[in-house]
Amino acid sequence: MKAKAVIVWCFAIILLLSGGILFKINYQIYKKTQTKVEKIENRIADMEKQTNKNNNKLEDVHKSGVQKEQSEEQTKAAGKKIALDPGHQSENVDMSDLEPIGPGASEMKAKASTGTVGNTTGKPEYELNLEISRRLYQELQTRGYEVVMTREDNETAISNKERAELAVREKADIFLRIHANSSENPGIQGAMTMVPSEENPYVGELSAESSRLGQCIIDSYCETTGMLNKGVQYYDDMTGINWSQIPVTIIEMGFMSNAEDDTNMADLEYQSLMVQGIADGIDDYFGNVRE
């Protein structure tokens, strides 16, 4: 019995010793593995920090680039002044008195009129003209232009001659008159610009630059809005053109007698395209080429 007990105790001691050795070995392996895992985790954390730094740098570069582009656009537009003329005014304003259609002219026309009315929307042209002019005013200012308007409400009594004189008095670089068209034929639609011809007895010398201005605006406007492009057309009997002393054009934005044009021009989202197209055309005229 004693011999058996001794053997059992010896066996137990051996098991304890071997277990301790195995524990020590496993613990060392665990420590080494944990150390490797911690190193990997630290490396991943360092990589994430570096990635975030790189992303922040890229974002800063992007912001800097956008700010630089905006600054360059505004620099190009700086010093340029636009005179906007929202055509017509309310029927409550009597502008039936006559004025000469040009300097020294014997031919007379009414000082102004109320304009046309949308066949489908019922919107008066003078309201549409002012809506677009106000939005265009904001857009051009955002682009860095200085802007002046001949009227800021529908009750202002100002004649076509006085509008042209205001643009000159304000030392504007161009005179842009905002209008909408009408026809007895409701099927006619599209946009055009109106400028003086070289034969104009009052402002023939402005024809070339006015034509270039009109072409830039109508092409950009129609490209942006999808409106039918009726091009640049020459008129020598427009008082607001004939009294100008700076490049001048009238944009007829569309036909209010046509259901499609009329509905489009009254739509706020479409008006945004109209404003963008006109503003881009002005940029093109001044050489601010869009990317």
PDB file of C-alpha atoms in Angstrom:
ATOM      1  CA  MET A   1       0.000   0.000   0.000  1.00  0.00           C
ATOM      2  CA  LYS A   2       2.783   2.396   0.912  1.00  0.00           C
ATOM      3  CA  ALA A   3       4.501   1.669  -2.364  1.00  0.00           C
ATOM      4  CA  LYS A   4       1.278   2.365  -4.270  1.00  0.00           C
ATOM      5  CA  ALA A   5       0.758   5.648  -2.352  1.00  0.00           C
ATOM      6  CA  VAL A   6       4.270   6.744  -3.132  1.00  0.00           C
ATOM      7  CA  ILE A   7       3.726   6.002  -6.796  1.00  0.00           C
ATOM      8  CA  VAL A   8       0.426   7.955  -6.804  1.00  0.00           C
ATOM      9  CA  TRP A   9       2.036  10.931  -5.111  1.00  0.00           C
ATOM     10  CA  CYS A  10       4.952  10.877  -7.529  1.00  0.00           C
ATOM     11  CA  PHE A  11       2.561  10.732 -10.457  1.00  0.00           C
ATOM     12  CA  ALA A  12       0.592  13.655  -9.017  1.00  0.00           C
ATOM     13  CA  ILE A  13       3.739  15.690  -8.537  1.00  0.00           C
ATOM     14  CA  ILE A  14       4.767  14.973 -12.139  1.00  0.00           C
ATOM     15  CA  LEU A  15       1.350  16.087 -13.383  1.00  0.00           C
ATOM     16  CA  LEU A  16       1.543  19.293 -11.377  1.00  0.00           C
ATOM     17  CA  LEU A  17       5.008  20.071 -12.614  1.00  0.00           C
ATOM     18  CA  SER A  18       4.105  19.360 -16.258  1.00  0.00           C
ATOM     19  CA  GLY A  19       0.919  21.383 -15.900  1.00  0.00           C
ATOM     20  CA  GLY A  20       2.869  24.322 -14.567  1.00  0.00           C
ATOM     21  CA  ILE A  21       5.336  24.070 -17.414  1.00  0.00           C
ATOM     22  CA  LEU A  22       2.518  23.897 -19.978  1.00  0.00           C
ATOM     23  CA  PHE A  23       0.774  26.876 -18.357  1.00  0.00           C
ATOM     24  CA  LYS A  24       3.965  28.876 -18.467  1.00  0.00           C
ATOM     25  CA  ILE A  25       4.504  27.982 -22.112  1.00  0.00           C
ATOM     26  CA  ASN A  26       0.875  28.818 -23.037  1.00  0.00           C
ATOM     27  CA  TYR A  27       1.056  32.093 -21.116  1.00  0.00           C
ATOM     28  CA  GLN A  28       4.224  33.076 -22.947  1.00  0.00           C
ATOM     29  CA  ILE A  29       2.571  32.214 -26.261  1.00  0.00           C
ATOM     30  CA  TYR A  30      -0.506  34.247 -25.250  1.00  0.00           C
ATOM     31  CA  LYS A  31       1.644  37.243 -24.308  1.00  0.00           C
ATOM     32  CA  LYS A  32       3.529  37.105 -27.573  1.00  0.00           C
ATOM     33  CA  THR A  33       0.274  36.812 -29.554  1.00  0.00           C
ATOM     34  CA  GLN A  34      -1.311  39.685 -27.604  1.00  0.00           C
ATOM     35  CA  THR A  35       1.761  41.835 -28.274  1.00  0.00           C
ATOM     36  CA  LYS A  36       1.518  41.120 -32.018  1.00  0.00           C
ATOM     37  CA  VAL A  37      -2.219  41.922 -32.015  1.00  0.00           C
ATOM     38  CA  GLU A  38      -1.576  45.197 -30.185  1.00  0.00           C
ATOM     39  CA  LYS A  39       1.129  46.106 -32.698  1.00  0.00           C
ATOM     40  CA  ILE A  40      -1.249  45.361 -35.588  1.00  0.00           C
ATOM     41  CA  GLU A  41      -4.022  47.382 -33.939  1.00  0.00           C
ATOM     42  CA  ASN A  42      -1.633  50.305 -33.339  1.00  0.00           C
ATOM     43  CA  ARG A  43      -0.492  50.130 -36.970  1.00  0.00           C
ATOM     44  CA  ILE A  44      -4.096  50.146 -38.202  1.00  0.00           C
ATOM     45  CA  ALA A  45      -4.843  53.139 -35.934  1.00  0.00           C
ATOM     46  CA  ASP A  46      -1.803  54.982 -37.337  1.00  0.00           C
ATOM     47  CA  MET A  47      -2.942  54.222 -40.886  1.00  0.00           C
ATOM     48  CA  GLU A  48      -6.440  55.519 -40.114  1.00  0.00           C
ATOM     49  CA  LYS A  49      -4.957  58.736 -38.689  1.00  0.00           C
ATOM     50  CA  GLN A  50      -2.823  59.198 -41.793  1.00  0.00           C
ATOM     51  CA  THR A  51      -5.826  58.533 -44.050  1.00  0.00           C
ATOM     52  CA  ASN A  52      -7.862  61.138 -42.165  1.00  0.00           C
ATOM     53  CA  LYS A  53      -5.010  63.625 -42.515  1.00  0.00           C
ATOM     54  CA  ASN A  54      -4.812  62.953 -46.252  1.00  0.00           C
ATOM     55  CA  ASN A  55      -8.587  63.312 -46.613  1.00  0.00           C
ATOM     56  CA  ASN A  56      -8.488  66.611 -44.735  1.00  0.00           C
ATOM     57  CA  LYS A  57      -5.702  67.832 -46.999  1.00  0.00           C
ATOM     58  CA  LEU A  58      -7.681  66.826 -50.101  1.00  0.00           C
ATOM     59  CA  GLU A  59     -10.760  68.590 -48.732  1.00  0.00           C
ATOM     60  CA  ASP A  60      -8.705  71.719 -48.013  1.00  0.00           C
ATOM     61  CA  VAL A  61      -7.254  71.604 -51.542  1.00  0.00           C
ATOM     62  CA  HIS A  62     -10.771  71.214 -53.008  1.00  0.00           C
ATOM     63  CA  LYS A  63     -12.121  74.103 -50.941  1.00  0.00           C
ATOM     64  CA  SER A  64      -9.131  76.214 -51.885  1.00  0.00           C
ATOM     65  CA  GLY A  65      -9.674  75.385 -55.560  1.00  0.00           C
ATOM     66  CA  VAL A  66     -13.373  76.272 -55.435  1.00  0.00           C
ATOM     67  CA  GLN A  67     -12.644  79.512 -53.591  1.00  0.00           C
ATOM     68  CA  LYS A  68      -9.900  80.322 -56.094  1.00  0.00           C
ATOM     69  CA  GLU A  69     -12.262  79.711 -59.049  1.00  0.00           C
ATOM     70  CA  GLN A  70     -14.957  81.868 -57.460  1.00  0.00           C
ATOM     71  CA  SER A  71     -12.396  84.559 -56.726  1.00  0.00           C
ATOM     72  CA  GLU A  72     -11.091  84.461 -60.306  1.00  0.00           C
ATOM     73  CA  GLU A  73     -14.644  84.722 -61.695  1.00  0.00           C
ATOM     74  CA  GLN A  74     -15.390  87.702 -59.486  1.00  0.00           C
ATOM     75  CA  THR A  75     -12.069  89.296 -60.434  1.00  0.00           C
ATOM     76  CA  LYS A  76     -12.977  89.017 -64.127  1.00  0.00           C
ATOM     77  CA  ALA A  77     -16.389  90.587 -63.480  1.00  0.00           C
ATOM     78  CA  ALA A  78     -15.009  93.244 -61.138  1.00  0.00           C
ATOM     79  CA  GLY A  79     -15.329  96.736 -62.529  1.00  0.00           C
ATOM     80  CA  LYS A  80     -18.072  95.716 -64.978  1.00  0.00           C
ATOM     81  CA  LYS A  81     -21.444  97.351 -64.496  1.00  0.00           C
ATOM     82  CA  ILE A  82     -24.696  96.042 -65.933  1.00  0.00           C
ATOM     83  CA  ALA A  83     -27.820  98.156 -66.415  1.00  0.00           C
ATOM     84  CA  LEU A  84     -30.942  95.966 -66.341  1.00  0.00           C
ATOM     85  CA  ASP A  85     -34.192  97.319 -67.715  1.00  0.00           C
ATOM     86  CA  PRO A  86     -37.337  95.351 -66.744  1.00  0.00           C
ATOM     87  CA  GLY A  87     -39.555  96.345 -69.645  1.00  0.00           C
ATOM     88  CA  HIS A  88     -42.919  98.149 -69.243  1.00  0.00           C
ATOM     89  CA  GLN A  89     -44.801  98.913 -66.021  1.00  0.00           C
ATOM     90  CA  SER A  90     -48.254  98.578 -64.487  1.00  0.00           C
ATOM     91  CA  GLU A  91     -51.346  99.665 -66.367  1.00  0.00           C
ATOM     92  CA  ASN A  92     -51.978 101.989 -63.415  1.00  0.00           C
ATOM     93  CA  VAL A  93     -49.144 104.203 -64.648  1.00  0.00           C
ATOM     94  CA  ASP A  94     -50.071 106.503 -67.519  1.00  0.00           C
ATOM     95  CA  MET A  95     -47.158 106.653 -69.954  1.00  0.00           C
ATOM     96  CA  SER A  96     -49.169 107.664 -73.014  1.00  0.00           C
ATOM     97  CA  ASP A  97     -47.379 110.979 -73.535  1.00  0.00           C
ATOM     98  CA  LEU A  98     -45.039 111.023 -76.524  1.00  0.00           C
ATOM     99  CA  GLU A  99     -41.265 111.288 -76.790  1.00  0.00           C
ATOM    100  CA  PRO A 100     -38.869 111.239 -79.783  1.00  0.00           C
ATOM    101  CA  ILE A 101     -37.630 107.773 -80.799  1.00  0.00           C
ATOM    102  CA  GLY A 102     -34.043 109.049 -80.972  1.00  0.00           C
ATOM    103  CA  PRO A 103     -31.892 112.144 -80.521  1.00  0.00           C
ATOM    104  CA  GLY A 104     -33.148 114.838 -82.918  1.00  0.00           C
ATOM    105  CA  ALA A 105     -35.910 112.589 -84.272  1.00  0.00           C
ATOM    106  CA  SER A 106     -39.188 114.025 -85.522  1.00  0.00           C
ATOM    107  CA  GLU A 107     -40.917 110.646 -85.136  1.00  0.00           C
ATOM    108  CA  MET A 108     -42.612 110.254 -81.765  1.00  0.00           C
ATOM    109  CA  LYS A 109     -43.790 107.226 -79.767  1.00  0.00           C
ATOM    110  CA  ALA A 110     -45.527 106.713 -76.420  1.00  0.00           C
ATOM    111  CA  LYS A 111     -43.124 106.956 -73.501  1.00  0.00           C
ATOM    112  CA  ALA A 112     -43.874 103.342 -72.515  1.00  0.00           C
ATOM    113  CA  SER A 113     -46.618 100.715 -72.443  1.00  0.00           C
ATOM    114  CA  THR A 114     -47.862  97.939 -70.190  1.00  0.00           C
ATOM    115  CA  GLY A 115     -46.703  95.153 -72.516  1.00  0.00           C
ATOM    116  CA  THR A 116     -48.496  91.907 -73.284  1.00  0.00           C
ATOM    117  CA  VAL A 117     -50.199  89.254 -71.117  1.00  0.00           C
ATOM    118  CA  GLY A 118     -49.733  85.488 -70.976  1.00  0.00           C
ATOM    119  CA  ASN A 119     -52.464  83.756 -72.973  1.00  0.00           C
ATOM    120  CA  THR A 120     -52.271  80.678 -70.739  1.00  0.00           C
ATOM    121  CA  THR A 121     -51.053  82.008 -67.392  1.00  0.00           C
ATOM    122  CA  GLY A 122     -52.675  85.429 -67.445  1.00  0.00           C
ATOM    123  CA  LYS A 123     -49.426  86.877 -66.076  1.00  0.00           C
ATOM    124  CA  PRO A 124     -48.747  90.466 -67.221  1.00  0.00           C
ATOM    125  CA  GLU A 125     -45.468  90.900 -69.073  1.00  0.00           C
ATOM    126  CA  TYR A 126     -44.365  93.743 -66.804  1.00  0.00           C
ATOM    127  CA  GLU A 127     -44.568  91.363 -63.815  1.00  0.00           C
ATOM    128  CA  LEU A 128     -42.591  88.629 -65.567  1.00  0.00           C
ATOM    129  CA  ASN A 129     -39.939  91.113 -66.679  1.00  0.00           C
ATOM    130  CA  LEU A 130     -39.448  92.358 -63.131  1.00  0.00           C
ATOM    131  CA  GLU A 131     -39.364  88.836 -61.670  1.00  0.00           C
ATOM    132  CA  ILE A 132     -36.578  87.770 -64.018  1.00  0.00           C
ATOM    133  CA  SER A 133     -34.698  91.047 -63.596  1.00  0.00           C
ATOM    134  CA  ARG A 134     -34.704  90.748 -59.810  1.00  0.00           C
ATOM    135  CA  ARG A 135     -33.357  87.200 -59.951  1.00  0.00           C
ATOM    136  CA  LEU A 136     -30.810  88.170 -62.592  1.00  0.00           C
ATOM    137  CA  TYR A 137     -29.737  91.125 -60.432  1.00  0.00           C
ATOM    138  CA  GLN A 138     -28.900  88.726 -57.579  1.00  0.00           C
ATOM    139  CA  GLU A 139     -27.124  86.245 -59.844  1.00  0.00           C
ATOM    140  CA  LEU A 140     -24.953  88.890 -61.488  1.00  0.00           C
ATOM    141  CA  GLN A 141     -24.009  90.378 -58.129  1.00  0.00           C
ATOM    142  CA  THR A 142     -23.004  86.910 -56.933  1.00  0.00           C
ATOM    143  CA  ARG A 143     -20.716  86.661 -59.951  1.00  0.00           C
ATOM    144  CA  GLY A 144     -19.038  89.925 -59.020  1.00  0.00           C
ATOM    145  CA  TYR A 145     -20.782  92.398 -61.324  1.00  0.00           C
ATOM    146  CA  GLU A 146     -22.123  95.756 -60.252  1.00  0.00           C
ATOM    147  CA  VAL A 147     -25.772  96.002 -61.253  1.00  0.00           C
ATOM    148  CA  VAL A 148     -28.299  98.803 -61.540  1.00  0.00           C
ATOM    149  CA  MET A 149     -31.999  98.502 -62.425  1.00  0.00           C
ATOM    150  CA  THR A 150     -34.161 101.068 -64.187  1.00  0.00           C
ATOM    151  CA  ARG A 151     -37.132 100.145 -62.007  1.00  0.00           C
ATOM    152  CA  GLU A 152     -37.602  98.017 -58.894  1.00  0.00           C
ATOM    153  CA  ASP A 153     -41.398  97.940 -58.744  1.00  0.00           C
ATOM    154  CA  ASN A 154     -44.291  97.928 -61.188  1.00  0.00           C
ATOM    155  CA  GLU A 155     -45.503 101.444 -60.392  1.00  0.00           C
ATOM    156  CA  THR A 156     -42.376 103.374 -61.433  1.00  0.00           C
ATOM    157  CA  ALA A 157     -43.094 105.958 -64.125  1.00  0.00           C
ATOM    158  CA  ILE A 158     -40.006 105.946 -66.329  1.00  0.00           C
ATOM    159  CA  SER A 159     -40.015 106.275 -70.110  1.00  0.00           C
ATOM    160  CA  ASN A 160     -37.969 104.265 -72.588  1.00  0.00           C
ATOM    161  CA  LYS A 161     -35.788 107.297 -73.287  1.00  0.00           C
ATOM    162  CA  GLU A 162     -35.237 107.857 -69.565  1.00  0.00           C
ATOM    163  CA  ARG A 163     -34.268 104.211 -69.074  1.00  0.00           C
ATOM    164  CA  ALA A 164     -31.499 104.497 -71.663  1.00  0.00           C
ATOM    165  CA  GLU A 165     -30.339 107.777 -70.150  1.00  0.00           C
ATOM    166  CA  LEU A 166     -30.239 106.204 -66.682  1.00  0.00           C
ATOM    167  CA  ALA A 167     -27.938 103.429 -67.949  1.00  0.00           C
ATOM    168  CA  VAL A 168     -25.544 106.019 -69.374  1.00  0.00           C
ATOM    169  CA  ARG A 169     -25.727 108.205 -66.277  1.00  0.00           C
ATOM    170  CA  GLU A 170     -24.845 105.198 -64.102  1.00  0.00           C
ATOM    171  CA  LYS A 171     -21.784 104.557 -66.304  1.00  0.00           C
ATOM    172  CA  ALA A 172     -22.899 101.032 -67.118  1.00  0.00           C
ATOM    173  CA  ASP A 173     -20.852  98.952 -69.564  1.00  0.00           C
ATOM    174  CA  ILE A 174     -23.895  97.349 -71.205  1.00  0.00           C
ATOM    175  CA  PHE A 175     -27.632  97.986 -71.272  1.00  0.00           C
ATOM    176  CA  LEU A 176     -29.778  94.834 -71.156  1.00  0.00           C
ATOM    177  CA  ARG A 177     -33.513  95.226 -71.631  1.00  0.00           C
ATOM    178  CA  ILE A 178     -35.715  92.358 -70.378  1.00  0.00           C
ATOM    179  CA  HIS A 179     -38.901  91.658 -72.368  1.00  0.00           C
ATOM    180  CA  ALA A 180     -41.250  88.918 -73.515  1.00  0.00           C
ATOM    181  CA  ASN A 181     -42.860  88.619 -76.940  1.00  0.00           C
ATOM    182  CA  SER A 182     -46.342  88.110 -78.347  1.00  0.00           C
ATOM    183  CA  SER A 183     -47.932  87.198 -81.665  1.00  0.00           C
ATOM    184  CA  GLU A 184     -51.396  86.835 -83.118  1.00  0.00           C
ATOM    185  CA  ASN A 185     -50.289  83.332 -84.124  1.00  0.00           C
ATOM    186  CA  PRO A 186     -50.207  81.219 -80.932  1.00  0.00           C
ATOM    187  CA  GLY A 187     -48.056  78.613 -82.683  1.00  0.00           C
ATOM    188  CA  ILE A 188     -45.051  80.942 -82.912  1.00  0.00           C
ATOM    189  CA  GLN A 189     -42.549  80.444 -80.132  1.00  0.00           C
ATOM    190  CA  GLY A 190     -38.905  80.970 -79.237  1.00  0.00           C
ATOM    191  CA  ALA A 191     -36.528  83.662 -78.019  1.00  0.00           C
ATOM    192  CA  MET A 192     -34.510  86.343 -79.761  1.00  0.00           C
ATOM    193  CA  THR A 193     -32.444  89.438 -79.108  1.00  0.00           C
ATOM    194  CA  MET A 194     -32.968  92.826 -80.745  1.00  0.00           C
ATOM    195  CA  VAL A 195     -30.135  95.229 -81.582  1.00  0.00           C
ATOM    196  CA  PRO A 196     -29.586  98.324 -83.765  1.00  0.00           C
ATOM    197  CA  SER A 197     -28.382  97.860 -87.335  1.00  0.00           C
ATOM    198  CA  GLU A 198     -25.320  99.547 -88.815  1.00  0.00           C
ATOM    199  CA  GLU A 199     -27.723 101.822 -90.733  1.00  0.00           C
ATOM    200  CA  ASN A 200     -29.395 103.042 -87.537  1.00  0.00           C
ATOM    201  CA  PRO A 201     -29.312 106.874 -87.816  1.00  0.00           C
ATOM    202  CA  TYR A 202     -28.951 107.317 -84.047  1.00  0.00           C
ATOM    203  CA  VAL A 203     -26.691 104.526 -82.758  1.00  0.00           C
ATOM    204  CA  GLY A 204     -25.318 102.791 -85.845  1.00  0.00           C
ATOM    205  CA  GLU A 205     -21.833 102.877 -84.288  1.00  0.00           C
ATOM    206  CA  LEU A 206     -23.101 100.604 -81.490  1.00  0.00           C
ATOM    207  CA  SER A 207     -24.331  97.916 -83.888  1.00  0.00           C
ATOM    208  CA  ALA A 208     -21.247  95.666 -83.894  1.00  0.00           C
ATOM    209  CA  GLU A 209     -20.833  95.454 -80.113  1.00  0.00           C
ATOM    210  CA  SER A 210     -24.578  95.295 -79.524  1.00  0.00           C
ATOM    211  CA  SER A 211     -24.793  92.421 -82.004  1.00  0.00           C
ATOM    212  CA  ARG A 212     -21.990  90.570 -80.234  1.00  0.00           C
ATOM    213  CA  LEU A 213     -23.730  91.120 -76.904  1.00  0.00           C
ATOM    214  CA  GLY A 214     -27.066  89.955 -78.321  1.00  0.00           C
ATOM    215  CA  GLN A 215     -25.475  86.869 -79.890  1.00  0.00           C
ATOM    216  CA  CYS A 216     -23.706  85.830 -76.670  1.00  0.00           C
ATOM    217  CA  ILE A 217     -26.882  86.185 -74.633  1.00  0.00           C
ATOM    218  CA  ILE A 218     -29.343  84.507 -76.994  1.00  0.00           C
ATOM    219  CA  ASP A 219     -27.063  81.536 -77.708  1.00  0.00           C
ATOM    220  CA  SER A 220     -26.386  80.897 -74.036  1.00  0.00           C
ATOM    221  CA  TYR A 221     -30.009  81.500 -73.053  1.00  0.00           C
ATOM    222  CA  CYS A 222     -31.414  79.054 -75.592  1.00  0.00           C
ATOM    223  CA  GLU A 223     -28.731  76.455 -74.902  1.00  0.00           C
ATOM    224  CA  THR A 224     -29.543  76.512 -71.181  1.00  0.00           C
ATOM    225  CA  THR A 225     -33.347  76.702 -71.387  1.00  0.00           C
ATOM    226  CA  GLY A 226     -33.955  74.643 -74.512  1.00  0.00           C
ATOM    227  CA  MET A 227     -35.948  77.561 -75.944  1.00  0.00           C
ATOM    228  CA  LEU A 228     -36.081  77.806 -79.746  1.00  0.00           C
ATOM    229  CA  ASN A 229     -33.301  80.179 -80.863  1.00  0.00           C
ATOM    230  CA  LYS A 230     -34.626  82.850 -83.240  1.00  0.00           C
ATOM    231  CA  GLY A 231     -31.266  84.615 -83.258  1.00  0.00           C
ATOM    232  CA  VAL A 232     -30.260  88.268 -83.310  1.00  0.00           C
ATOM    233  CA  GLN A 233     -32.654  90.592 -85.132  1.00  0.00           C
ATOM    234  CA  TYR A 234     -32.198  94.241 -86.107  1.00  0.00           C
ATOM    235  CA  TYR A 235     -34.610  97.010 -85.114  1.00  0.00           C
ATOM    236  CA  ASP A 236     -34.073 100.737 -85.621  1.00  0.00           C
ATOM    237  CA  ASP A 237     -37.386 102.044 -84.289  1.00  0.00           C
ATOM    238  CA  MET A 238     -36.957 101.157 -80.594  1.00  0.00           C
ATOM    239  CA  THR A 239     -36.707 104.269 -78.415  1.00  0.00           C
ATOM    240  CA  GLY A 240     -34.877 102.492 -75.589  1.00  0.00           C
ATOM    241  CA  ILE A 241     -32.219 101.322 -78.069  1.00  0.00           C
ATOM    242  CA  ASN A 242     -31.902 104.570 -80.017  1.00  0.00           C
ATOM    243  CA  TRP A 243     -31.174 106.693 -76.946  1.00  0.00           C
ATOM    244  CA  SER A 244     -28.450 104.379 -75.675  1.00  0.00           C
ATOM    245  CA  GLN A 245     -24.779 105.329 -75.744  1.00  0.00           C
ATOM    246  CA  ILE A 246     -23.447 101.907 -74.716  1.00  0.00           C
ATOM    247  CA  PRO A 247     -23.851  98.404 -76.230  1.00  0.00           C
ATOM    248  CA  VAL A 248     -27.534  97.558 -75.921  1.00  0.00           C
ATOM    249  CA  THR A 249     -29.826  94.625 -76.591  1.00  0.00           C
ATOM    250  CA  ILE A 250     -33.393  93.591 -75.848  1.00  0.00           C
ATOM    251  CA  ILE A 251     -33.934  89.937 -75.015  1.00  0.00           C
ATOM    252  CA  GLU A 252     -37.395  88.712 -75.935  1.00  0.00           C
ATOM    253  CA  MET A 253     -37.402  85.716 -73.582  1.00  0.00           C
ATOM    254  CA  GLY A 254     -40.250  83.838 -75.254  1.00  0.00           C
ATOM    255  CA  PHE A 255     -43.766  84.256 -76.634  1.00  0.00           C
ATOM    256  CA  MET A 256     -46.430  84.787 -73.982  1.00  0.00           C
ATOM    257  CA  SER A 257     -48.968  84.103 -76.736  1.00  0.00           C
ATOM    258  CA  ASN A 258     -47.619  80.542 -77.012  1.00  0.00           C
ATOM    259  CA  ALA A 259     -48.864  78.081 -74.380  1.00  0.00           C
ATOM    260  CA  GLU A 260     -45.549  76.252 -73.946  1.00  0.00           C
ATOM    261  CA  ASP A 261     -43.369  79.366 -73.736  1.00  0.00           C
ATOM    262  CA  ASP A 262     -45.853  81.146 -71.495  1.00  0.00           C
ATOM    263  CA  THR A 263     -46.147  78.217 -69.058  1.00  0.00           C
ATOM    264  CA  ASN A 264     -42.399  77.672 -68.949  1.00  0.00           C
ATOM    265  CA  MET A 265     -41.581  81.315 -68.254  1.00  0.00           C
ATOM    266  CA  ALA A 266     -43.984  81.383 -65.286  1.00  0.00           C
ATOM    267  CA  ASP A 267     -42.378  78.289 -63.724  1.00  0.00           C
ATOM    268  CA  LEU A 268     -39.875  79.086 -60.949  1.00  0.00           C
ATOM    269  CA  GLU A 269     -37.492  76.236 -61.806  1.00  0.00           C
ATOM    270  CA  TYR A 270     -37.507  77.237 -65.466  1.00  0.00           C
ATOM    271  CA  GLN A 271     -36.909  80.849 -64.464  1.00  0.00           C
ATOM    272  CA  SER A 272     -33.694  79.705 -62.770  1.00  0.00           C
ATOM    273  CA  LEU A 273     -32.533  78.341 -66.121  1.00  0.00           C
ATOM    274  CA  MET A 274     -33.514  81.593 -67.828  1.00  0.00           C
ATOM    275  CA  VAL A 275     -31.446  83.617 -65.371  1.00  0.00           C
ATOM    276  CA  GLN A 276     -28.484  81.265 -65.616  1.00  0.00           C
ATOM    277  CA  GLY A 277     -28.556  81.381 -69.408  1.00  0.00           C
ATOM    278  CA  ILE A 278     -28.623  85.181 -69.529  1.00  0.00           C
ATOM    279  CA  ALA A 279     -25.884  85.528 -66.897  1.00  0.00           C
ATOM    280  CA  ASP A 280     -23.681  82.991 -68.699  1.00  0.00           C
ATOM    281  CA  GLY A 281     -24.178  84.951 -71.911  1.00  0.00           C
ATOM    282  CA  ILE A 282     -23.000  88.121 -70.182  1.00  0.00           C
ATOM    283  CA  ASP A 283     -19.955  86.210 -68.908  1.00  0.00           C
ATOM    284  CA  ASP A 284     -19.247  85.113 -72.470  1.00  0.00           C
ATOM    285  CA  TYR A 285     -19.525  88.680 -73.740  1.00  0.00           C
ATOM    286  CA  PHE A 286     -16.978  89.910 -71.205  1.00  0.00           C
ATOM    287  CA  GLY A 287     -14.700  86.968 -71.904  1.00  0.00           C
ATOM    288  CA  ASN A 288     -15.363  85.023 -68.721  1.00  0.00           C
ATOM    289  CA  VAL A 289     -15.314  81.634 -70.413  1.00  0.00           C
ATOM    290  CA  ARG A 290     -17.215  78.974 -68.440  1.00  0.00           C
ATOM    291  CA  GLU A 291     -15.466  75.680 -67.612  1.00  0.00           C
TER     292      GLU A 291
END
